[in-house]
Coordinates of C-alpha atoms in Angstrom, one line a residue:
Chain A
X1 CA 126.9 -37.8 -40.7
X2 CA 126.2 -34.5 -39.1
X3 CA 125.6 -34.3 -35.3
X4 CA 124.0 -31.3 -33.6
X5 CA 124.1 -31.1 -29.8
X6 CA 122.4 -28.8 -27.4
X7 CA 121.5 -29.0 -23.7
X8 CA 118.0 -30.0 -22.8
X9 CA 117.0 -27.3 -20.3
X10 CA 117.6 -23.7 -19.4
X11 CA 116.0 -21.6 -16.7
X12 CA 116.3 -17.8 -16.5
X13 CA 114.5 -15.0 -14.7
X14 CA 112.3 -12.6 -16.6
X15 CA 114.3 -9.6 -17.7
X16 CA 117.6 -11.4 -17.8
X17 CA 119.4 -12.5 -20.9
X18 CA 119.1 -16.1 -22.1
X19 CA 122.0 -17.9 -23.9
X20 CA 121.2 -21.2 -25.6
X21 CA 124.3 -23.0 -27.0
X22 CA 124.7 -25.6 -29.7
X23 CA 127.6 -27.5 -31.2
X24 CA 127.7 -29.2 -34.6
X25 CA 130.2 -31.5 -36.2
X26 CA 130.2 -30.8 -39.9
X27 CA 132.6 -28.0 -40.6
X28 CA 131.2 -27.6 -44.1
X29 CA 127.8 -26.5 -42.8
X30 CA 126.9 -23.4 -44.7
X31 CA 123.6 -22.4 -43.0
X32 CA 122.8 -22.6 -39.3
X33 CA 119.3 -22.1 -38.0
X34 CA 117.4 -21.4 -34.8
X35 CA 113.8 -22.6 -34.6
X36 CA 111.2 -22.0 -31.8
X37 CA 108.5 -24.4 -30.7
X38 CA 105.7 -23.1 -28.5
X39 CA 103.5 -25.5 -26.6
X40 CA 101.1 -27.5 -28.9
X41 CA 102.7 -26.1 -32.1
X42 CA 105.2 -27.1 -34.7
X43 CA 108.6 -25.5 -35.1
X44 CA 108.9 -22.0 -36.5
X45 CA 112.1 -20.5 -38.0
X46 CA 113.4 -17.7 -35.7
X47 CA 116.6 -16.8 -37.6
X48 CA 119.5 -18.2 -39.5
X49 CA 123.1 -17.3 -40.1
X50 CA 125.3 -18.0 -43.1
X51 CA 128.6 -19.6 -42.3
X52 CA 130.7 -16.6 -43.5
X53 CA 129.2 -14.4 -40.8
X54 CA 130.1 -14.5 -37.1
X55 CA 127.2 -12.5 -35.8
X56 CA 123.7 -11.6 -36.7
X57 CA 121.3 -9.4 -34.7
X58 CA 117.6 -9.2 -35.0
X59 CA 115.8 -7.1 -32.4
X60 CA 116.2 -9.0 -29.1
X61 CA 117.9 -11.9 -30.8
X62 CA 121.7 -12.2 -31.3
X63 CA 123.2 -15.2 -33.0
X64 CA 126.9 -15.8 -32.6
X65 CA 128.9 -18.3 -34.7
X66 CA 132.3 -19.6 -33.9
X67 CA 133.2 -21.6 -37.0
X68 CA 136.6 -22.7 -35.6
X69 CA 134.9 -24.4 -32.6
X70 CA 131.7 -25.3 -34.5
X71 CA 129.7 -23.5 -31.9
X72 CA 126.5 -21.6 -32.3
X73 CA 124.6 -19.6 -29.7
X74 CA 121.3 -17.7 -29.5
X75 CA 121.1 -14.8 -27.1
X76 CA 117.7 -13.5 -26.1
X77 CA 117.9 -10.1 -24.5
X78 CA 115.4 -9.0 -21.8
X79 CA 113.8 -12.5 -21.7
X80 CA 110.0 -12.4 -21.3
X81 CA 107.6 -15.1 -20.1
X82 CA 106.4 -15.3 -23.7
X83 CA 109.8 -16.6 -24.7
X84 CA 109.2 -19.8 -22.8
X85 CA 109.4 -22.5 -25.5
X86 CA 111.7 -25.1 -26.9
X87 CA 114.5 -23.8 -29.1
X88 CA 116.1 -26.0 -31.8
X89 CA 119.5 -25.5 -33.4
X90 CA 119.8 -26.9 -36.9
X91 CA 122.8 -27.2 -39.3
X92 CA 122.7 -27.3 -43.0
X93 CA 125.5 -29.8 -43.6
X94 CA 127.4 -31.2 -46.4
X95 CA 125.8 -31.0 -49.8
X96 CA 125.0 -34.6 -50.9
X97 CA 123.7 -35.2 -54.4
X98 CA 123.4 -31.5 -54.8
X99 CA 121.1 -30.6 -51.9
X100 CA 121.8 -29.7 -48.4
X101 CA 120.6 -32.0 -45.6
X102 CA 119.5 -30.1 -42.5
X103 CA 120.1 -31.8 -39.1
X104 CA 118.3 -30.7 -35.9
X105 CA 119.4 -30.8 -32.3
X106 CA 117.0 -32.3 -29.8
X107 CA 115.9 -28.9 -28.5
X108 CA 116.5 -26.8 -25.4
X109 CA 113.5 -26.1 -23.2
X110 CA 113.7 -22.5 -22.0
X111 CA 111.8 -21.8 -18.8
X112 CA 111.3 -18.1 -17.9
X113 CA 110.6 -17.5 -14.2
X114 CA 108.5 -14.4 -13.5
Chain B
X1 CA 100.6 -19.7 -49.5
X2 CA 99.0 -22.3 -47.3
X3 CA 101.3 -23.8 -44.7
X4 CA 102.1 -27.4 -44.0
X5 CA 99.0 -29.4 -42.9
X6 CA 98.9 -32.6 -41.0
X7 CA 96.0 -34.9 -40.3
X8 CA 94.8 -36.0 -38.0
X9 CA 95.9 -33.7 -35.2
X10 CA 95.2 -36.2 -32.5
X11 CA 95.0 -40.0 -32.5
X12 CA 94.6 -42.6 -29.8
X13 CA 95.5 -46.2 -30.6
X14 CA 96.1 -49.4 -28.7
X15 CA 99.2 -51.6 -28.7
X16 CA 99.5 -53.8 -31.7
X17 CA 97.5 -51.6 -34.0
X18 CA 98.8 -49.7 -36.9
X19 CA 98.4 -46.0 -37.8
X20 CA 98.8 -43.8 -40.9
X21 CA 99.5 -40.1 -40.6
X22 CA 99.2 -37.7 -43.5
X23 CA 101.2 -34.5 -44.4
X24 CA 100.5 -32.0 -47.2
X25 CA 103.5 -29.8 -47.9
X26 CA 103.6 -26.2 -49.0
X27 CA 102.7 -25.9 -52.7
X28 CA 105.8 -26.3 -54.8
X29 CA 107.8 -28.0 -52.1
X30 CA 109.1 -31.4 -53.2
X31 CA 110.8 -32.6 -50.0
X32 CA 108.9 -33.9 -47.0
X33 CA 110.7 -34.9 -43.8
X34 CA 109.2 -36.7 -40.8
X35 CA 110.3 -36.3 -37.2
X36 CA 109.3 -37.9 -33.9
X37 CA 109.3 -35.7 -30.8
X38 CA 109.2 -37.0 -27.2
X39 CA 110.0 -35.3 -23.9
X40 CA 112.8 -37.7 -23.2
X41 CA 114.4 -38.1 -26.6
X42 CA 113.7 -34.7 -28.1
X43 CA 113.4 -34.3 -31.8
X44 CA 114.5 -37.3 -33.9
X45 CA 114.6 -37.6 -37.6
X46 CA 112.6 -40.4 -39.2
X47 CA 113.0 -40.1 -43.0
X48 CA 112.9 -37.7 -45.9
X49 CA 111.1 -38.1 -49.2
X50 CA 111.8 -36.2 -52.4
X51 CA 110.0 -36.7 -55.7
X52 CA 108.4 -39.9 -54.4
X53 CA 111.8 -41.5 -53.3
X54 CA 113.1 -41.9 -49.8
X55 CA 116.3 -39.8 -49.8
X56 CA 117.4 -40.0 -46.2
X57 CA 116.6 -42.3 -43.3
X58 CA 117.0 -42.0 -39.5
X59 CA 117.7 -44.8 -37.1
X60 CA 114.2 -46.2 -36.5
X61 CA 113.0 -49.8 -36.8
X62 CA 111.3 -51.1 -39.9
X63 CA 107.9 -50.7 -38.3
X64 CA 108.1 -47.0 -39.3
X65 CA 107.7 -46.5 -43.0
X66 CA 106.5 -43.8 -45.4
X67 CA 105.7 -42.9 -48.9
X68 CA 105.2 -39.8 -51.0
X69 CA 102.8 -39.3 -53.8
X70 CA 103.2 -37.5 -57.1
X71 CA 101.6 -34.4 -55.7
X72 CA 104.2 -34.4 -52.9
X73 CA 101.8 -35.3 -50.2
X74 CA 103.3 -37.8 -47.8
X75 CA 102.1 -40.5 -45.4
X76 CA 103.9 -42.3 -42.7
X77 CA 102.8 -45.6 -41.3
X78 CA 103.7 -47.2 -38.0
X79 CA 102.8 -50.9 -37.6
X80 CA 102.5 -53.0 -34.5
X81 CA 102.3 -50.0 -32.2
X82 CA 104.2 -50.0 -29.0
X83 CA 103.7 -47.8 -25.9
X84 CA 106.9 -46.0 -26.7
X85 CA 105.6 -44.8 -30.0
X86 CA 103.5 -42.2 -28.2
X87 CA 104.8 -38.9 -29.4
X88 CA 104.3 -35.8 -31.5
X89 CA 105.0 -36.6 -35.1
X90 CA 106.1 -33.6 -37.1
X91 CA 106.2 -33.2 -40.8
X92 CA 108.3 -30.5 -42.5
X93 CA 108.5 -29.5 -46.1
X94 CA 111.2 -27.7 -48.1
X95 CA 112.0 -27.0 -51.7
X96 CA 114.6 -29.7 -51.4
X97 CA 116.5 -28.4 -54.5
X98 CA 120.2 -28.2 -55.1
X99 CA 122.1 -25.2 -53.8
X100 CA 121.1 -22.5 -51.3
X101 CA 119.2 -22.8 -48.1
X102 CA 117.0 -25.8 -47.5
X103 CA 114.8 -24.2 -44.8
X104 CA 112.3 -26.5 -43.3
X105 CA 108.7 -25.4 -42.8
X106 CA 106.9 -27.4 -40.1
X107 CA 103.3 -28.5 -39.7
X108 CA 101.5 -28.5 -36.3
X109 CA 102.1 -32.2 -35.7
X110 CA 100.0 -35.2 -35.0
X111 CA 99.8 -36.2 -31.3
X112 CA 99.7 -40.0 -31.2
X113 CA 98.9 -41.7 -27.9
X114 CA 99.3 -45.5 -27.7
X115 CA 97.4 -47.2 -24.8

């Protein structure tokens, strides 16, 4: 089945850019997602990218997709202390029985140092 | 639309007991997935239910089980609790239909502590 891998921890200084990386295994993944989890809360969808795109920008967030290498990244510009959270990559993999199963990575904890 | 709700939010149990957690999906969503989140292991998929049938299953022992009712509400049960079952249990709902995105909407989770 689909595997989604991401590193567990990233530390950046306030004002710097953060880049969170993710790799996935299923080349037929059509939708790729980034979720954010703040302390004590569930996961919230930040953004998603369709597999026929290689970049998507939304204010301070930039998603880059390298389909050949099955690599996804999330860049947060001008990182703020409020961005401290766990970020999850998820891949909508192969359609099975007509629906798309979404597989999550284990989450990257972003620590922003003031 | 109301979001995904999970009850209870916090639970303390002792080893050997069993526990039942509940999840009410977004109205109209037919798929409910359950996840276990721990600091050491991150987010791990337990199972998914769609139209009262288990459609996908993760790699957890048989002590973890679930069900879904005709109104799409879902429960998960953990029997013979172990210390290592202490975790945040997250439920996510999605339309679960064929084609298109299958974006997951998460509830706030149930924090289970096993003493």
